[in-house]
Amino acid sequence: SQTIHQWPATLVQPVGSPLSLECTVEGTSNPNLYWYRQAAGRGLQLLFYSIGIDQISSEVPQNLSASRPQDRQFILSSKKLLLSDSGFYLCAWSWQGEQYFGPGTRLTVT
Amino acid sequence: TQLLEQSPQFLSIQEGENLTVYCNSSSVFSSLQWYRQEPGEGPVLLVTVVTGGEVKKLKRLTFQFGDARKDSSLHITAAQPGDTGLYLCAGAPKTSYDKVIFGPGTSLSVIP
Protein backbone atom coordinates (compact mmCIF):
# COMPACT_ATOMS: atom_id res chain seq x y z
CA SER A 1 0.00 0.00 0.00
CA GLN A 2 1.03 3.59 -0.53
CA THR A 3 2.17 5.82 2.29
CA ILE A 4 3.28 9.43 2.36
CA HIS A 5 5.56 10.98 4.93
CA GLN A 6 6.29 14.59 5.83
CA TRP A 7 8.79 16.07 8.22
CA PRO A 8 9.17 17.84 10.39
CA ALA A 9 5.70 17.76 11.94
CA THR A 10 6.10 21.19 13.50
CA LEU A 11 8.61 23.97 12.97
CA VAL A 12 9.16 27.39 14.51
CA GLN A 13 11.52 29.60 12.54
CA PRO A 14 12.51 33.29 12.77
CA VAL A 15 11.83 35.70 9.93
CA GLY A 16 14.64 35.65 7.38
CA SER A 17 15.75 32.10 8.13
CA PRO A 18 15.82 29.34 5.49
CA LEU A 19 13.28 26.54 5.19
CA SER A 20 13.33 22.96 4.00
CA LEU A 21 10.30 20.67 4.23
CA GLU A 22 10.52 17.15 2.94
CA CYS A 23 7.93 14.78 1.58
CA THR A 24 8.45 11.17 0.52
CA VAL A 25 6.06 8.64 -0.95
CA GLU A 26 6.30 4.86 -0.71
CA GLY A 27 4.53 2.14 -2.65
CA THR A 28 4.01 3.93 -5.96
CA SER A 29 6.12 4.94 -8.95
CA ASN A 30 6.19 8.24 -10.83
CA PRO A 31 3.41 9.84 -8.79
CA ASN A 32 2.13 13.36 -9.35
CA LEU A 33 3.20 15.29 -6.24
CA TYR A 34 1.78 18.48 -4.76
CA TRP A 35 2.54 21.08 -2.12
CA TYR A 36 -0.39 22.96 -0.56
CA ARG A 37 -0.62 25.61 2.12
CA GLN A 38 -3.66 25.93 4.34
CA ALA A 39 -4.71 28.85 6.51
CA ALA A 40 -6.43 27.96 9.78
CA GLY A 41 -9.65 26.02 9.12
CA ARG A 42 -9.85 26.96 5.48
CA GLY A 43 -9.25 25.58 2.00
CA LEU A 44 -6.05 24.54 0.31
CA GLN A 45 -3.83 26.82 -1.73
CA LEU A 46 -1.86 24.93 -4.37
CA LEU A 47 1.79 26.03 -4.29
CA PHE A 48 3.61 23.59 -6.57
CA TYR A 49 2.95 20.38 -8.43
CA SER A 50 5.24 17.95 -10.17
CA ILE A 51 4.57 15.28 -12.77
CA GLY A 52 8.13 13.91 -12.70
CA ILE A 53 11.72 14.39 -11.62
CA ASP A 54 12.80 18.02 -12.12
CA GLN A 55 9.38 18.81 -13.65
CA ILE A 56 7.76 21.36 -11.36
CA SER A 57 5.03 23.92 -11.94
CA SER A 58 4.62 26.93 -9.67
CA GLU A 59 1.12 28.15 -9.05
CA VAL A 60 1.74 31.17 -6.85
CA PRO A 61 4.70 33.59 -7.23
CA GLN A 62 6.33 33.95 -3.84
CA ASN A 63 9.56 33.37 -1.97
CA LEU A 64 9.09 29.59 -1.90
CA SER A 65 10.57 27.04 -4.28
CA ALA A 66 10.22 23.30 -4.79
CA SER A 67 12.49 20.56 -6.02
CA ARG A 68 12.06 16.90 -6.90
CA PRO A 69 15.51 15.30 -6.86
CA GLN A 70 14.14 11.75 -6.85
CA ASP A 71 10.98 10.12 -8.16
CA ARG A 72 9.31 9.89 -4.75
CA GLN A 73 10.84 12.87 -2.97
CA PHE A 74 9.46 16.40 -3.04
CA ILE A 75 11.08 19.29 -1.17
CA LEU A 76 9.71 22.74 -0.35
CA SER A 77 12.29 25.42 0.35
CA SER A 78 12.79 29.06 1.08
CA LYS A 79 15.94 31.15 1.37
CA LYS A 80 14.33 33.75 3.64
CA LEU A 81 11.06 33.19 5.44
CA LEU A 82 8.40 35.87 5.81
CA LEU A 83 5.80 36.15 8.56
CA SER A 84 3.15 35.43 5.92
CA ASP A 85 4.73 32.02 5.26
CA SER A 86 3.23 30.70 8.50
CA GLY A 87 0.64 28.00 7.95
CA PHE A 88 -0.06 24.31 7.60
CA TYR A 89 1.85 22.74 4.70
CA LEU A 90 0.51 19.61 3.10
CA CYS A 91 2.12 17.28 0.60
CA ALA A 92 -0.02 14.98 -1.52
CA TRP A 93 0.25 12.45 -4.31
CA SER A 94 -2.54 11.77 -6.74
CA TRP A 95 -4.00 9.08 -8.93
CA GLN A 96 -6.72 9.94 -11.46
CA GLY A 97 -7.73 13.09 -9.63
CA GLU A 98 -7.85 11.54 -6.17
CA GLN A 99 -5.41 13.14 -3.75
CA TYR A 100 -3.74 11.38 -0.83
CA PHE A 101 -2.27 13.66 1.77
CA GLY A 102 0.56 13.46 4.23
CA PRO A 103 0.16 14.41 7.90
CA GLY A 104 1.27 18.00 7.30
CA THR A 105 3.85 20.38 8.75
CA ARG A 106 2.78 23.24 11.02
CA LEU A 107 5.14 26.17 10.32
CA THR A 108 5.21 29.21 12.56
CA VAL A 109 7.39 32.12 11.51
CA THR A 110 8.21 34.44 14.40
CA THR B 1 -10.49 30.07 -14.15
CA GLN B 2 -12.41 27.17 -12.68
CA LEU B 3 -13.69 27.71 -9.15
CA LEU B 4 -15.56 25.61 -6.63
CA GLU B 5 -17.82 27.22 -4.07
CA GLN B 6 -19.05 25.53 -0.91
CA SER B 7 -21.97 26.37 1.33
CA PRO B 8 -22.51 26.90 4.13
CA GLN B 9 -19.09 28.06 5.25
CA PHE B 10 -19.80 27.11 8.87
CA LEU B 11 -22.41 24.77 10.33
CA SER B 12 -23.10 23.96 13.98
CA ILE B 13 -25.77 21.40 14.76
CA GLN B 14 -26.94 19.13 17.54
CA GLU B 15 -26.17 15.43 17.58
CA GLY B 16 -28.87 13.48 15.75
CA GLU B 17 -29.79 16.21 13.27
CA ASN B 18 -29.53 15.86 9.50
CA LEU B 19 -27.57 18.26 7.32
CA THR B 20 -26.61 18.92 3.72
CA VAL B 21 -23.59 20.78 2.40
CA TYR B 22 -23.16 21.92 -1.15
CA CYS B 23 -20.37 22.26 -3.68
CA ASN B 24 -21.04 24.33 -6.79
CA SER B 25 -19.24 25.46 -9.91
CA SER B 26 -19.99 26.95 -13.29
CA SER B 27 -17.52 24.50 -14.84
CA VAL B 28 -17.84 20.83 -15.72
CA PHE B 29 -15.60 18.34 -13.93
CA SER B 30 -14.60 14.86 -15.02
CA SER B 31 -14.79 13.74 -11.40
CA LEU B 32 -15.40 15.25 -8.00
CA GLN B 33 -14.07 14.19 -4.62
CA TRP B 34 -15.13 14.85 -1.04
CA TYR B 35 -12.59 14.95 1.79
CA ARG B 36 -12.86 15.31 5.55
CA GLN B 37 -10.12 16.95 7.54
CA GLU B 38 -9.69 16.94 11.30
CA PRO B 39 -7.65 19.66 13.03
CA GLY B 40 -3.91 19.20 12.65
CA GLU B 41 -4.21 16.38 10.13
CA GLY B 42 -4.24 16.01 6.37
CA PRO B 43 -7.54 15.66 4.49
CA VAL B 44 -8.80 12.12 4.00
CA LEU B 45 -10.62 11.08 0.85
CA LEU B 46 -14.24 10.05 1.48
CA VAL B 47 -15.59 9.41 -2.00
CA THR B 48 -15.17 10.08 -5.72
CA VAL B 49 -18.15 10.61 -8.00
CA VAL B 50 -17.70 10.39 -11.74
CA THR B 51 -21.04 9.98 -13.52
CA GLY B 52 -23.62 12.76 -13.75
CA GLY B 53 -26.53 11.98 -11.41
CA GLU B 54 -24.48 9.43 -9.49
CA VAL B 55 -25.37 8.78 -5.86
CA LYS B 56 -22.98 7.07 -3.45
CA LYS B 57 -23.61 6.12 0.15
CA LEU B 58 -21.01 5.68 2.85
CA LYS B 59 -22.82 4.62 6.04
CA ARG B 60 -24.73 7.77 7.11
CA LEU B 61 -23.19 9.92 4.37
CA THR B 62 -24.86 10.29 0.96
CA PHE B 63 -23.02 11.96 -1.90
CA GLN B 64 -24.64 13.13 -5.12
CA PHE B 65 -23.08 14.40 -8.33
CA GLY B 66 -25.22 16.78 -10.36
CA ASP B 67 -26.54 15.68 -13.74
CA ALA B 68 -24.40 18.27 -15.50
CA ARG B 69 -21.32 17.39 -13.40
CA LYS B 70 -21.02 20.96 -12.14
CA ASP B 71 -22.17 20.48 -8.57
CA SER B 72 -22.39 18.00 -5.73
CA SER B 73 -23.97 17.59 -2.33
CA LEU B 74 -23.14 15.74 0.85
CA HIS B 75 -25.98 14.73 3.14
CA ILE B 76 -25.33 13.41 6.64
CA THR B 77 -28.10 11.60 8.48
CA ALA B 78 -28.22 11.61 12.27
CA ALA B 79 -24.96 13.52 12.69
CA GLN B 80 -22.58 12.40 15.42
CA PRO B 81 -19.75 14.29 17.17
CA GLY B 82 -17.29 12.16 15.20
CA ASP B 83 -18.54 13.83 12.02
CA THR B 84 -17.03 17.13 13.17
CA GLY B 85 -14.42 18.45 10.78
CA LEU B 86 -13.74 20.45 7.65
CA TYR B 87 -15.42 19.03 4.55
CA LEU B 88 -13.68 19.85 1.29
CA CYS B 89 -14.85 19.18 -2.21
CA ALA B 90 -12.39 18.99 -5.08
CA GLY B 91 -12.82 18.64 -8.80
CA ALA B 92 -10.64 17.29 -11.56
CA PRO B 93 -11.04 19.43 -14.71
CA LYS B 94 -12.16 17.67 -17.86
CA THR B 95 -8.85 18.29 -19.56
CA SER B 96 -6.45 17.01 -16.95
CA TYR B 97 -6.06 15.11 -13.72
CA ASP B 98 -2.86 17.01 -12.97
CA LYS B 99 -4.41 19.98 -11.20
CA VAL B 100 -7.29 19.37 -8.86
CA ILE B 101 -9.31 22.39 -7.74
CA PHE B 102 -10.38 22.58 -4.09
CA GLY B 103 -13.32 24.42 -2.64
CA PRO B 104 -12.88 26.57 0.50
CA GLY B 105 -14.56 23.97 2.72
CA THR B 106 -17.48 23.69 5.13
CA SER B 107 -16.57 23.59 8.80
CA LEU B 108 -18.99 21.29 10.62
CA SER B 109 -19.37 21.12 14.38
CA VAL B 110 -21.68 18.49 15.87
CA ILE B 111 -22.56 19.25 19.47
CA PRO B 112 -23.23 16.28 21.79
Coordinates of C-alpha atoms in Angstrom, one line a residue:
Chain A
S1 CA 0.0 0.0 0.0
Q2 CA 1.0 3.6 -0.5
T3 CA 2.2 5.8 2.3
I4 CA 3.3 9.4 2.4
H5 CA 5.6 11.0 4.9
Q6 CA 6.3 14.6 5.8
W7 CA 8.8 16.1 8.2
P8 CA 9.2 17.8 10.4
A9 CA 5.7 17.8 11.9
T10 CA 6.1 21.2 13.5
L11 CA 8.6 24.0 13.0
V12 CA 9.2 27.4 14.5
Q13 CA 11.5 29.6 12.5
P14 CA 12.5 33.3 12.8
V15 CA 11.8 35.7 9.9
G16 CA 14.6 35.7 7.4
S17 CA 15.8 32.1 8.1
P18 CA 15.8 29.3 5.5
L19 CA 13.3 26.5 5.2
S20 CA 13.3 23.0 4.0
L21 CA 10.3 20.7 4.2
E22 CA 10.5 17.2 2.9
C23 CA 7.9 14.8 1.6
T24 CA 8.4 11.2 0.5
V25 CA 6.1 8.6 -0.9
E26 CA 6.3 4.9 -0.7
G27 CA 4.5 2.1 -2.7
T28 CA 4.0 3.9 -6.0
S29 CA 6.1 4.9 -8.9
N30 CA 6.2 8.2 -10.8
P31 CA 3.4 9.8 -8.8
N32 CA 2.1 13.4 -9.3
L33 CA 3.2 15.3 -6.2
Y34 CA 1.8 18.5 -4.8
W35 CA 2.5 21.1 -2.1
Y36 CA -0.4 23.0 -0.6
R37 CA -0.6 25.6 2.1
Q38 CA -3.7 25.9 4.3
A39 CA -4.7 28.8 6.5
A40 CA -6.4 28.0 9.8
G41 CA -9.6 26.0 9.1
R42 CA -9.9 27.0 5.5
G43 CA -9.3 25.6 2.0
L44 CA -6.1 24.5 0.3
Q45 CA -3.8 26.8 -1.7
L46 CA -1.9 24.9 -4.4
L47 CA 1.8 26.0 -4.3
F48 CA 3.6 23.6 -6.6
Y49 CA 2.9 20.4 -8.4
S50 CA 5.2 18.0 -10.2
I51 CA 4.6 15.3 -12.8
G52 CA 8.1 13.9 -12.7
I53 CA 11.7 14.4 -11.6
D54 CA 12.8 18.0 -12.1
Q55 CA 9.4 18.8 -13.6
I56 CA 7.8 21.4 -11.4
S57 CA 5.0 23.9 -11.9
S58 CA 4.6 26.9 -9.7
E59 CA 1.1 28.1 -9.1
V60 CA 1.7 31.2 -6.8
P61 CA 4.7 33.6 -7.2
Q62 CA 6.3 34.0 -3.8
N63 CA 9.6 33.4 -2.0
L64 CA 9.1 29.6 -1.9
S65 CA 10.6 27.0 -4.3
A66 CA 10.2 23.3 -4.8
S67 CA 12.5 20.6 -6.0
R68 CA 12.1 16.9 -6.9
P69 CA 15.5 15.3 -6.9
Q70 CA 14.1 11.7 -6.8
D71 CA 11.0 10.1 -8.2
R72 CA 9.3 9.9 -4.7
Q73 CA 10.8 12.9 -3.0
F74 CA 9.5 16.4 -3.0
I75 CA 11.1 19.3 -1.2
L76 CA 9.7 22.7 -0.4
S77 CA 12.3 25.4 0.4
S78 CA 12.8 29.1 1.1
K79 CA 15.9 31.1 1.4
K80 CA 14.3 33.8 3.6
L81 CA 11.1 33.2 5.4
L82 CA 8.4 35.9 5.8
L83 CA 5.8 36.1 8.6
S84 CA 3.2 35.4 5.9
D85 CA 4.7 32.0 5.3
S86 CA 3.2 30.7 8.5
G87 CA 0.6 28.0 7.9
F88 CA -0.1 24.3 7.6
Y89 CA 1.9 22.7 4.7
L90 CA 0.5 19.6 3.1
C91 CA 2.1 17.3 0.6
A92 CA 0.0 15.0 -1.5
W93 CA 0.3 12.4 -4.3
S94 CA -2.5 11.8 -6.7
W95 CA -4.0 9.1 -8.9
Q96 CA -6.7 9.9 -11.5
G97 CA -7.7 13.1 -9.6
E98 CA -7.8 11.5 -6.2
Q99 CA -5.4 13.1 -3.8
Y100 CA -3.7 11.4 -0.8
F101 CA -2.3 13.7 1.8
G102 CA 0.6 13.5 4.2
P103 CA 0.2 14.4 7.9
G104 CA 1.3 18.0 7.3
T105 CA 3.8 20.4 8.8
R106 CA 2.8 23.2 11.0
L107 CA 5.1 26.2 10.3
T108 CA 5.2 29.2 12.6
V109 CA 7.4 32.1 11.5
T110 CA 8.2 34.4 14.4
Chain B
T1 CA -10.5 30.1 -14.1
Q2 CA -12.4 27.2 -12.7
L3 CA -13.7 27.7 -9.2
L4 CA -15.6 25.6 -6.6
E5 CA -17.8 27.2 -4.1
Q6 CA -19.0 25.5 -0.9
S7 CA -22.0 26.4 1.3
P8 CA -22.5 26.9 4.1
Q9 CA -19.1 28.1 5.2
F10 CA -19.8 27.1 8.9
L11 CA -22.4 24.8 10.3
S12 CA -23.1 24.0 14.0
I13 CA -25.8 21.4 14.8
Q14 CA -26.9 19.1 17.5
E15 CA -26.2 15.4 17.6
G16 CA -28.9 13.5 15.7
E17 CA -29.8 16.2 13.3
N18 CA -29.5 15.9 9.5
L19 CA -27.6 18.3 7.3
T20 CA -26.6 18.9 3.7
V21 CA -23.6 20.8 2.4
Y22 CA -23.2 21.9 -1.1
C23 CA -20.4 22.3 -3.7
N24 CA -21.0 24.3 -6.8
S25 CA -19.2 25.5 -9.9
S26 CA -20.0 27.0 -13.3
S27 CA -17.5 24.5 -14.8
V28 CA -17.8 20.8 -15.7
F29 CA -15.6 18.3 -13.9
S30 CA -14.6 14.9 -15.0
S31 CA -14.8 13.7 -11.4
L32 CA -15.4 15.2 -8.0
Q33 CA -14.1 14.2 -4.6
W34 CA -15.1 14.8 -1.0
Y35 CA -12.6 14.9 1.8
R36 CA -12.9 15.3 5.5
Q37 CA -10.1 16.9 7.5
E38 CA -9.7 16.9 11.3
P39 CA -7.6 19.7 13.0
G40 CA -3.9 19.2 12.6
E41 CA -4.2 16.4 10.1
G42 CA -4.2 16.0 6.4
P43 CA -7.5 15.7 4.5
V44 CA -8.8 12.1 4.0
L45 CA -10.6 11.1 0.9
L46 CA -14.2 10.0 1.5
V47 CA -15.6 9.4 -2.0
T48 CA -15.2 10.1 -5.7
V49 CA -18.1 10.6 -8.0
V50 CA -17.7 10.4 -11.7
T51 CA -21.0 10.0 -13.5
G52 CA -23.6 12.8 -13.7
G53 CA -26.5 12.0 -11.4
E54 CA -24.5 9.4 -9.5
V55 CA -25.4 8.8 -5.9
K56 CA -23.0 7.1 -3.5
K57 CA -23.6 6.1 0.1
L58 CA -21.0 5.7 2.9
K59 CA -22.8 4.6 6.0
R60 CA -24.7 7.8 7.1
L61 CA -23.2 9.9 4.4
T62 CA -24.9 10.3 1.0
F63 CA -23.0 12.0 -1.9
Q64 CA -24.6 13.1 -5.1
F65 CA -23.1 14.4 -8.3
G66 CA -25.2 16.8 -10.4
D67 CA -26.5 15.7 -13.7
A68 CA -24.4 18.3 -15.5
R69 CA -21.3 17.4 -13.4
K70 CA -21.0 21.0 -12.1
D71 CA -22.2 20.5 -8.6
S72 CA -22.4 18.0 -5.7
S73 CA -24.0 17.6 -2.3
L74 CA -23.1 15.7 0.8
H75 CA -26.0 14.7 3.1
I76 CA -25.3 13.4 6.6
T77 CA -28.1 11.6 8.5
A78 CA -28.2 11.6 12.3
A79 CA -25.0 13.5 12.7
Q80 CA -22.6 12.4 15.4
P81 CA -19.8 14.3 17.2
G82 CA -17.3 12.2 15.2
D83 CA -18.5 13.8 12.0
T84 CA -17.0 17.1 13.2
G85 CA -14.4 18.5 10.8
L86 CA -13.7 20.4 7.6
Y87 CA -15.4 19.0 4.6
L88 CA -13.7 19.8 1.3
C89 CA -14.9 19.2 -2.2
A90 CA -12.4 19.0 -5.1
G91 CA -12.8 18.6 -8.8
A92 CA -10.6 17.3 -11.6
P93 CA -11.0 19.4 -14.7
K94 CA -12.2 17.7 -17.9
T95 CA -8.8 18.3 -19.6
S96 CA -6.4 17.0 -17.0
Y97 CA -6.1 15.1 -13.7
D98 CA -2.9 17.0 -13.0
K99 CA -4.4 20.0 -11.2
V100 CA -7.3 19.4 -8.9
I101 CA -9.3 22.4 -7.7
F102 CA -10.4 22.6 -4.1
G103 CA -13.3 24.4 -2.6
P104 CA -12.9 26.6 0.5
G105 CA -14.6 24.0 2.7
T106 CA -17.5 23.7 5.1
S107 CA -16.6 23.6 8.8
L108 CA -19.0 21.3 10.6
S109 CA -19.4 21.1 14.4
V110 CA -21.7 18.5 15.9
I111 CA -22.6 19.2 19.5
P112 CA -23.2 16.3 21.8

